[in-house]
């Protein structure tokens, strides 16, 4: 079983306590009315679908019940790091 | 007036395995939300000891307070304290920023004890329950099979497990099977 470090609990916890909630750092447009249909569709549906290091949101659903962000390798499934909501987007080392 | 509480009539609990799995009598439970910056003022005003860190619990008289989220606490105590607490929260409302919800009827509590306790919990819960990783006084919300539970350690071989009352028969079933299979080993 995968262990995921929750940045709020500060512990490695079993994967089944968590749920995945899509790509992270996608800001809702401030003025949706100003957007064209294409731009709105882009915001709603288009994701980077990255192969490799991916910024994503997770929820420690059966734990502290907090959302947090993670940088995970979609090929190896390895979590590079996890960090609290509101903290700046983690930089990917080249 | 708060009426006498009963575990939901829909729940028919199988006979409990005395000494290994014991059902606690009906308890008072409050879900409290207090932001970290309000915590100290709230403690002072309420005389309720809110632990400072997720996963820690405080014991005051017969009252247990668990910190299970950055601003989330579960208070468990005897039924006699239910009305005094309700009055206290009413007094504090408006003076301090917090929320208090009576969830007494929502959960049932089991006391699990004996040498086999950690093995029995690990039947459905993947946490590392070694004393190093899960010492006496630690608490957490987690999962048992697919049912959400709150688990805390009261002694080396003594845990309390809280779960929604509708999950209780399901969880008891697991404990029964475990105890029957391992009895006399
Ligand atoms: Zn957590």
mmCIF file of C-alpha atoms and ligand atoms in Angstrom:
data_model
loop_
_atom_site.group_PDB
_atom_site.id
_atom_site.type_symbol
_atom_site.label_atom_id
_atom_site.label_comp_id
_atom_site.label_asym_id
_atom_site.label_seq_id
_atom_site.Cartn_x
_atom_site.Cartn_y
_atom_site.Cartn_z
ATOM 1 C CA UNK A 1 0.000 0.000 0.000
ATOM 2 C CA UNK A 2 1.158 3.503 -0.852
ATOM 3 C CA UNK A 3 1.902 5.828 2.053
ATOM 4 C CA UNK A 4 1.147 9.512 1.547
ATOM 5 C CA UNK A 5 2.477 12.244 3.788
ATOM 6 C CA UNK A 6 -0.291 14.595 4.850
ATOM 7 C CA UNK A 7 1.139 18.103 5.369
ATOM 8 C CA UNK A 8 -1.464 18.844 8.046
ATOM 9 C CA UNK A 9 -1.129 15.609 10.032
ATOM 10 C CA UNK A 10 2.637 15.578 9.373
ATOM 11 C CA UNK A 11 2.494 11.804 9.038
ATOM 12 C CA UNK A 12 2.750 9.094 6.426
ATOM 13 C CA UNK A 13 -0.723 7.661 6.149
ATOM 14 C CA UNK A 14 -2.259 4.801 4.163
ATOM 15 C CA UNK A 15 -3.460 5.652 0.699
ATOM 16 C CA UNK A 16 -7.052 4.475 1.339
ATOM 17 C CA UNK A 17 -7.591 7.429 3.693
ATOM 18 C CA UNK A 18 -7.112 9.826 0.762
ATOM 19 C CA UNK A 19 -8.968 10.775 -2.349
ATOM 20 C CA UNK A 20 -7.598 12.351 -5.504
ATOM 21 C CA UNK A 21 -9.153 15.595 -6.692
ATOM 22 C CA UNK A 22 -7.585 16.535 -9.993
ATOM 23 C CA UNK A 23 -4.884 18.909 -11.155
ATOM 24 C CA UNK A 24 -3.797 21.617 -8.719
ATOM 25 C CA UNK A 25 -3.247 25.362 -9.120
ATOM 26 C CA UNK A 26 -6.058 25.950 -11.593
ATOM 27 C CA UNK A 27 -7.507 29.319 -10.666
ATOM 28 C CA UNK A 28 -11.120 30.065 -11.413
ATOM 29 C CA UNK A 29 -11.329 33.039 -13.800
ATOM 30 C CA UNK A 30 -12.257 36.196 -11.889
ATOM 31 C CA UNK A 31 -14.826 37.321 -14.439
ATOM 32 C CA UNK A 32 -16.413 34.284 -16.107
ATOM 33 C CA UNK A 33 -18.808 36.584 -18.002
ATOM 34 C CA UNK A 34 -15.894 38.070 -19.955
ATOM 35 C CA UNK A 35 -14.767 34.697 -21.271
ATOM 36 C CA UNK A 36 -15.564 33.170 -24.611
ATOM 37 C CA UNK A 37 -17.063 29.680 -24.684
ATOM 38 C CA UNK A 38 -13.676 28.278 -25.715
ATOM 39 C CA UNK A 39 -11.911 29.969 -22.826
ATOM 40 C CA UNK A 40 -14.534 28.764 -20.351
ATOM 41 C CA UNK A 41 -14.342 25.224 -21.725
ATOM 42 C CA UNK A 42 -10.562 25.435 -21.419
ATOM 43 C CA UNK A 43 -10.883 26.330 -17.742
ATOM 44 C CA UNK A 44 -13.470 23.647 -17.054
ATOM 45 C CA UNK A 45 -12.137 20.686 -18.967
ATOM 46 C CA UNK A 46 -8.656 21.054 -20.391
ATOM 47 C CA UNK A 47 -5.917 19.682 -18.172
ATOM 48 C CA UNK A 48 -2.218 19.193 -18.726
ATOM 49 C CA UNK A 49 -2.458 15.373 -18.413
ATOM 50 C CA UNK A 50 1.234 15.284 -17.773
ATOM 51 C CA UNK A 51 3.420 12.225 -18.031
ATOM 52 C CA UNK A 52 5.885 12.632 -15.199
ATOM 53 C CA UNK A 53 5.772 15.191 -12.401
ATOM 54 C CA UNK A 54 2.240 16.417 -11.926
ATOM 55 C CA UNK A 55 0.820 19.021 -9.507
ATOM 56 C CA UNK A 56 -2.389 17.678 -8.051
ATOM 57 C CA UNK A 57 -4.889 18.112 -5.250
ATOM 58 C CA UNK A 58 -5.566 15.436 -2.703
ATOM 59 C CA UNK A 59 -8.034 15.224 0.131
ATOM 60 C CA UNK A 60 -7.161 13.516 3.405
ATOM 61 C CA UNK A 61 -10.797 12.446 3.503
ATOM 62 C CA UNK A 62 -10.683 9.897 6.322
ATOM 63 C CA UNK A 63 -8.102 11.785 8.357
ATOM 64 C CA UNK A 64 -7.917 15.510 9.001
ATOM 65 C CA UNK A 65 -10.395 16.100 6.137
ATOM 66 C CA UNK A 66 -8.169 18.758 4.542
ATOM 67 C CA UNK A 67 -7.293 19.377 0.914
ATOM 68 C CA UNK A 68 -3.610 19.753 0.130
ATOM 69 C CA UNK A 69 -1.383 19.825 -2.932
ATOM 70 C CA UNK A 70 1.112 17.233 -4.066
ATOM 71 C CA UNK A 71 3.784 16.796 -6.680
ATOM 72 C CA UNK A 72 3.543 13.221 -7.915
ATOM 73 C CA UNK A 73 5.263 11.350 -10.689
ATOM 74 C CA UNK A 74 2.494 9.851 -12.816
ATOM 75 C CA UNK A 75 4.878 7.238 -14.217
ATOM 76 C CA UNK A 76 6.358 5.846 -11.002
ATOM 77 C CA UNK A 77 3.500 6.926 -8.681
ATOM 78 C CA UNK A 78 6.109 8.404 -6.361
ATOM 79 C CA UNK A 79 5.056 11.434 -4.311
ATOM 80 C CA UNK A 80 7.915 13.930 -4.527
ATOM 81 C CA UNK A 81 6.365 16.224 -1.972
ATOM 82 C CA UNK A 82 3.103 17.382 -0.446
ATOM 83 C CA UNK A 83 2.316 20.873 0.820
ATOM 84 C CA UNK A 84 -0.484 22.837 2.421
ATOM 85 C CA UNK A 85 -3.189 24.693 0.523
ATOM 86 C CA UNK A 86 -2.222 28.285 -0.178
ATOM 87 C CA UNK A 87 1.502 27.582 -0.307
ATOM 88 C CA UNK A 88 3.195 28.479 -3.606
ATOM 89 C CA UNK A 89 3.283 25.960 -6.416
ATOM 90 C CA UNK A 90 6.170 23.559 -5.855
ATOM 91 C CA UNK A 91 8.990 24.039 -8.331
ATOM 92 C CA UNK A 92 9.988 21.057 -10.434
ATOM 93 C CA UNK A 93 13.737 20.486 -10.380
ATOM 94 C CA UNK A 94 15.125 19.994 -13.831
ATOM 95 C CA UNK B 1 -35.308 20.201 26.860
ATOM 96 C CA UNK B 2 -32.874 17.565 25.721
ATOM 97 C CA UNK B 3 -34.492 14.178 25.677
ATOM 98 C CA UNK B 4 -32.942 10.966 26.883
ATOM 99 C CA UNK B 5 -30.740 9.547 24.171
ATOM 100 C CA UNK B 6 -31.027 6.102 22.712
ATOM 101 C CA UNK B 7 -28.942 4.429 20.096
ATOM 102 C CA UNK B 8 -30.980 4.414 16.915
ATOM 103 C CA UNK B 9 -33.688 1.806 17.099
ATOM 104 C CA UNK B 10 -32.691 0.584 13.657
ATOM 105 C CA UNK B 11 -29.431 -0.729 15.060
ATOM 106 C CA UNK B 12 -29.570 -4.187 16.511
ATOM 107 C CA UNK B 13 -26.155 -4.900 17.931
ATOM 108 C CA UNK B 14 -25.050 -8.485 18.164
ATOM 109 C CA UNK B 15 -24.030 -9.626 21.652
ATOM 110 C CA UNK B 16 -20.761 -7.936 22.505
ATOM 111 C CA UNK B 17 -17.728 -9.979 23.392
ATOM 112 C CA UNK B 18 -17.288 -8.942 26.981
ATOM 113 C CA UNK B 19 -13.755 -8.061 27.962
ATOM 114 C CA UNK B 20 -12.554 -7.765 24.393
ATOM 115 C CA UNK B 21 -15.136 -5.507 22.773
ATOM 116 C CA UNK B 22 -17.404 -3.546 25.074
ATOM 117 C CA UNK B 23 -20.054 -1.077 24.019
ATOM 118 C CA UNK B 24 -19.913 2.135 26.022
ATOM 119 C CA UNK B 25 -23.154 3.431 27.485
ATOM 120 C CA UNK B 26 -24.617 6.452 25.700
ATOM 121 C CA UNK B 27 -22.183 9.363 25.759
ATOM 122 C CA UNK B 28 -22.318 13.098 25.181
ATOM 123 C CA UNK B 29 -20.440 14.131 22.062
ATOM 124 C CA UNK B 30 -19.792 17.548 20.626
ATOM 125 C CA UNK B 31 -18.087 18.428 17.392
ATOM 126 C CA UNK B 32 -16.182 21.670 18.014
ATOM 127 C CA UNK B 33 -14.545 23.915 15.458
ATOM 128 C CA UNK B 34 -12.139 26.507 16.843
ATOM 129 C CA UNK B 35 -9.551 28.296 14.714
ATOM 130 C CA UNK B 36 -5.967 28.104 16.028
ATOM 131 C CA UNK B 37 -5.844 31.829 16.746
ATOM 132 C CA UNK B 38 -9.029 31.605 18.849
ATOM 133 C CA UNK B 39 -7.941 28.468 20.682
ATOM 134 C CA UNK B 40 -6.325 29.974 23.790
ATOM 135 C CA UNK B 41 -9.148 32.431 24.423
ATOM 136 C CA UNK B 42 -11.702 29.660 24.000
ATOM 137 C CA UNK B 43 -9.889 27.363 26.432
ATOM 138 C CA UNK B 44 -9.741 30.103 29.027
ATOM 139 C CA UNK B 45 -13.396 30.995 28.678
ATOM 140 C CA UNK B 46 -14.774 27.454 28.495
ATOM 141 C CA UNK B 47 -12.334 25.484 30.670
ATOM 142 C CA UNK B 48 -12.316 22.883 27.883
ATOM 143 C CA UNK B 49 -8.783 21.765 27.174
ATOM 144 C CA UNK B 50 -8.351 21.746 23.387
ATOM 145 C CA UNK B 51 -5.133 19.925 22.393
ATOM 146 C CA UNK B 52 -2.706 22.062 20.403
ATOM 147 C CA UNK B 53 -1.884 19.517 17.735
ATOM 148 C CA UNK B 54 -3.664 17.133 15.363
ATOM 149 C CA UNK B 55 -3.577 13.599 16.753
ATOM 150 C CA UNK B 56 -3.352 14.650 20.397
ATOM 151 C CA UNK B 57 -6.021 14.221 23.031
ATOM 152 C CA UNK B 58 -6.651 15.726 26.434
ATOM 153 C CA UNK B 59 -8.325 14.054 29.389
ATOM 154 C CA UNK B 60 -10.100 16.243 31.923
ATOM 155 C CA UNK B 61 -12.278 14.602 34.605
ATOM 156 C CA UNK B 62 -14.221 12.014 32.561
ATOM 157 C CA UNK B 63 -14.035 14.246 29.545
ATOM 158 C CA UNK B 64 -11.925 13.445 26.488
ATOM 159 C CA UNK B 65 -11.156 16.017 23.801
ATOM 160 C CA UNK B 66 -9.626 14.792 20.546
ATOM 161 C CA UNK B 67 -7.971 17.038 17.971
ATOM 162 C CA UNK B 68 -8.650 15.418 14.606
ATOM 163 C CA UNK B 69 -8.126 18.333 12.226
ATOM 164 C CA UNK B 70 -6.360 21.713 12.201
ATOM 165 C CA UNK B 71 -9.403 23.317 13.826
ATOM 166 C CA UNK B 72 -11.569 20.299 14.539
ATOM 167 C CA UNK B 73 -12.196 18.730 17.945
ATOM 168 C CA UNK B 74 -14.421 15.965 19.264
ATOM 169 C CA UNK B 75 -15.473 16.183 22.889
ATOM 170 C CA UNK B 76 -16.726 12.983 24.527
ATOM 171 C CA UNK B 77 -18.052 12.821 28.078
ATOM 172 C CA UNK B 78 -20.800 11.425 30.254
ATOM 173 C CA UNK B 79 -24.444 12.088 29.586
ATOM 174 C CA UNK B 80 -24.709 14.200 32.749
ATOM 175 C CA UNK B 81 -22.481 16.857 31.170
ATOM 176 C CA UNK B 82 -24.653 17.276 28.112
ATOM 177 C CA UNK B 83 -26.955 20.014 29.345
ATOM 178 C CA UNK B 84 -24.306 21.998 31.278
ATOM 179 C CA UNK B 85 -22.156 22.001 28.145
ATOM 180 C CA UNK B 86 -25.040 23.121 25.968
ATOM 181 C CA UNK B 87 -25.626 26.021 28.370
ATOM 182 C CA UNK B 88 -21.939 26.868 28.413
ATOM 183 C CA UNK B 89 -21.724 26.970 24.605
ATOM 184 C CA UNK B 90 -24.820 29.135 24.469
ATOM 185 C CA UNK B 91 -23.186 31.585 26.881
ATOM 186 C CA UNK B 92 -19.996 31.742 24.799
ATOM 187 C CA UNK B 93 -21.810 32.151 21.470
ATOM 188 C CA UNK B 94 -21.265 35.614 20.084
ATOM 189 C CA UNK B 95 -18.334 36.306 22.398
ATOM 190 C CA UNK B 96 -15.938 33.852 20.783
ATOM 191 C CA UNK B 97 -15.687 32.525 17.248
ATOM 192 C CA UNK B 98 -16.404 28.797 17.307
ATOM 193 C CA UNK B 99 -19.024 26.247 16.418
ATOM 194 C CA UNK B 100 -20.371 23.469 18.594
ATOM 195 C CA UNK B 101 -22.645 20.744 17.281
ATOM 196 C CA UNK B 102 -24.257 18.093 19.428
ATOM 197 C CA UNK B 103 -23.513 14.780 17.721
ATOM 198 C CA UNK B 104 -24.203 12.557 20.738
ATOM 199 C CA UNK B 105 -26.650 10.343 18.886
ATOM 200 C CA UNK B 106 -24.507 10.002 15.782
ATOM 201 C CA UNK B 107 -21.805 7.718 17.148
ATOM 202 C CA UNK B 108 -21.390 4.640 19.253
ATOM 203 C CA UNK B 109 -18.180 3.866 21.136
ATOM 204 C CA UNK B 110 -16.467 0.570 21.663
ATOM 205 C CA UNK B 111 -13.759 -0.130 24.185
ATOM 206 C CA UNK B 112 -11.314 -2.658 22.771
ATOM 207 C CA UNK B 113 -8.925 -4.277 25.169
ATOM 208 C CA UNK B 114 -6.682 -7.264 25.636
ATOM 209 C CA UNK B 115 -3.412 -8.579 24.246
ATOM 210 C CA UNK B 116 -4.955 -9.108 20.806
ATOM 211 C CA UNK B 117 -6.344 -5.595 20.448
ATOM 212 C CA UNK B 118 -3.966 -4.187 17.851
ATOM 213 C CA UNK B 119 -4.239 -7.321 15.726
ATOM 214 C CA UNK B 120 -7.993 -7.127 15.928
ATOM 215 C CA UNK B 121 -8.059 -3.469 14.826
ATOM 216 C CA UNK B 122 -5.596 -4.194 12.041
ATOM 217 C CA UNK B 123 -8.082 -6.655 10.547
ATOM 218 C CA UNK B 124 -9.811 -3.630 9.048
ATOM 219 C CA UNK B 125 -7.508 -0.677 9.657
ATOM 220 C CA UNK B 126 -4.122 -0.278 7.943
ATOM 221 C CA UNK B 127 -2.515 2.058 10.493
ATOM 222 C CA UNK B 128 0.733 1.101 12.189
ATOM 223 C CA UNK B 129 -0.444 0.630 15.773
ATOM 224 C CA UNK B 130 2.945 -0.061 17.320
ATOM 225 C CA UNK B 131 3.541 1.905 20.519
ATOM 226 C CA UNK B 132 6.271 3.957 18.800
ATOM 227 C CA UNK B 133 3.973 5.081 16.021
ATOM 228 C CA UNK B 134 0.675 5.164 17.897
ATOM 229 C CA UNK B 135 1.490 5.915 21.550
ATOM 230 C CA UNK B 136 -0.966 6.121 24.417
ATOM 231 C CA UNK B 137 -2.839 9.414 24.071
ATOM 232 C CA UNK B 138 -2.825 9.488 20.271
ATOM 233 C CA UNK B 139 -6.064 9.879 18.359
ATOM 234 C CA UNK B 140 -7.068 10.013 14.728
ATOM 235 C CA UNK B 141 -9.890 9.720 12.302
ATOM 236 C CA UNK B 142 -9.247 6.812 9.967
ATOM 237 C CA UNK B 143 -10.969 3.933 8.242
ATOM 238 C CA UNK B 144 -11.952 0.418 9.272
ATOM 239 C CA UNK B 145 -12.748 -1.675 6.217
ATOM 240 C CA UNK B 146 -14.841 0.937 4.421
ATOM 241 C CA UNK B 147 -16.344 2.539 7.517
ATOM 242 C CA UNK B 148 -14.978 5.769 8.921
ATOM 243 C CA UNK B 149 -13.906 5.548 12.552
ATOM 244 C CA UNK B 150 -12.199 7.653 15.168
ATOM 245 C CA UNK B 151 -9.601 5.697 17.072
ATOM 246 C CA UNK B 152 -7.680 6.630 20.192
ATOM 247 C CA UNK B 153 -5.343 4.784 22.466
ATOM 248 C CA UNK B 154 -6.097 4.853 26.177
ATOM 249 C CA UNK B 155 -3.544 2.288 27.287
ATOM 250 C CA UNK B 156 -0.977 -0.127 25.963
ATOM 251 C CA UNK B 157 -3.696 -2.643 25.077
ATOM 252 C CA UNK B 158 -6.764 -0.449 25.352
ATOM 253 C CA UNK B 159 -8.366 1.576 22.569
ATOM 254 C CA UNK B 160 -11.603 3.405 22.093
ATOM 255 C CA UNK B 161 -13.215 3.217 18.694
ATOM 256 C CA UNK B 162 -15.964 5.619 17.676
ATOM 257 C CA UNK B 163 -18.103 5.033 14.665
ATOM 258 C CA UNK B 164 -21.388 6.140 13.181
ATOM 259 C CA UNK B 165 -24.140 4.088 14.767
ATOM 260 C CA UNK B 166 -25.260 2.720 11.404
ATOM 261 C CA UNK B 167 -21.773 1.264 10.824
ATOM 262 C CA UNK B 168 -21.671 -0.374 14.247
ATOM 263 C CA UNK B 169 -23.246 -3.770 13.431
ATOM 264 C CA UNK B 170 -20.914 -4.116 10.442
ATOM 265 C CA UNK B 171 -17.837 -3.419 12.537
ATOM 266 C CA UNK B 172 -18.955 -5.624 15.417
ATOM 267 C CA UNK B 173 -19.311 -8.441 12.909
ATOM 268 C CA UNK B 174 -15.617 -8.172 12.090
ATOM 269 C CA UNK B 175 -14.612 -8.191 15.739
ATOM 270 C CA UNK B 176 -16.784 -11.201 16.450
ATOM 271 C CA UNK B 177 -15.275 -13.187 13.626
ATOM 272 C CA UNK B 178 -11.795 -12.216 14.748
ATOM 273 C CA UNK B 179 -12.406 -13.130 18.380
ATOM 274 C CA UNK B 180 -14.040 -16.453 17.555
ATOM 275 C CA UNK B 181 -11.222 -17.446 15.216
ATOM 276 C CA UNK B 182 -8.478 -16.471 17.610
ATOM 277 C CA UNK B 183 -9.927 -17.560 20.899
ATOM 278 C CA UNK B 184 -7.661 -19.874 22.815
ATOM 279 C CA UNK B 185 -4.675 -19.214 20.565
HETATM 280 ZN ZN1 LIG C 1 -4.230 14.862 7.305
#
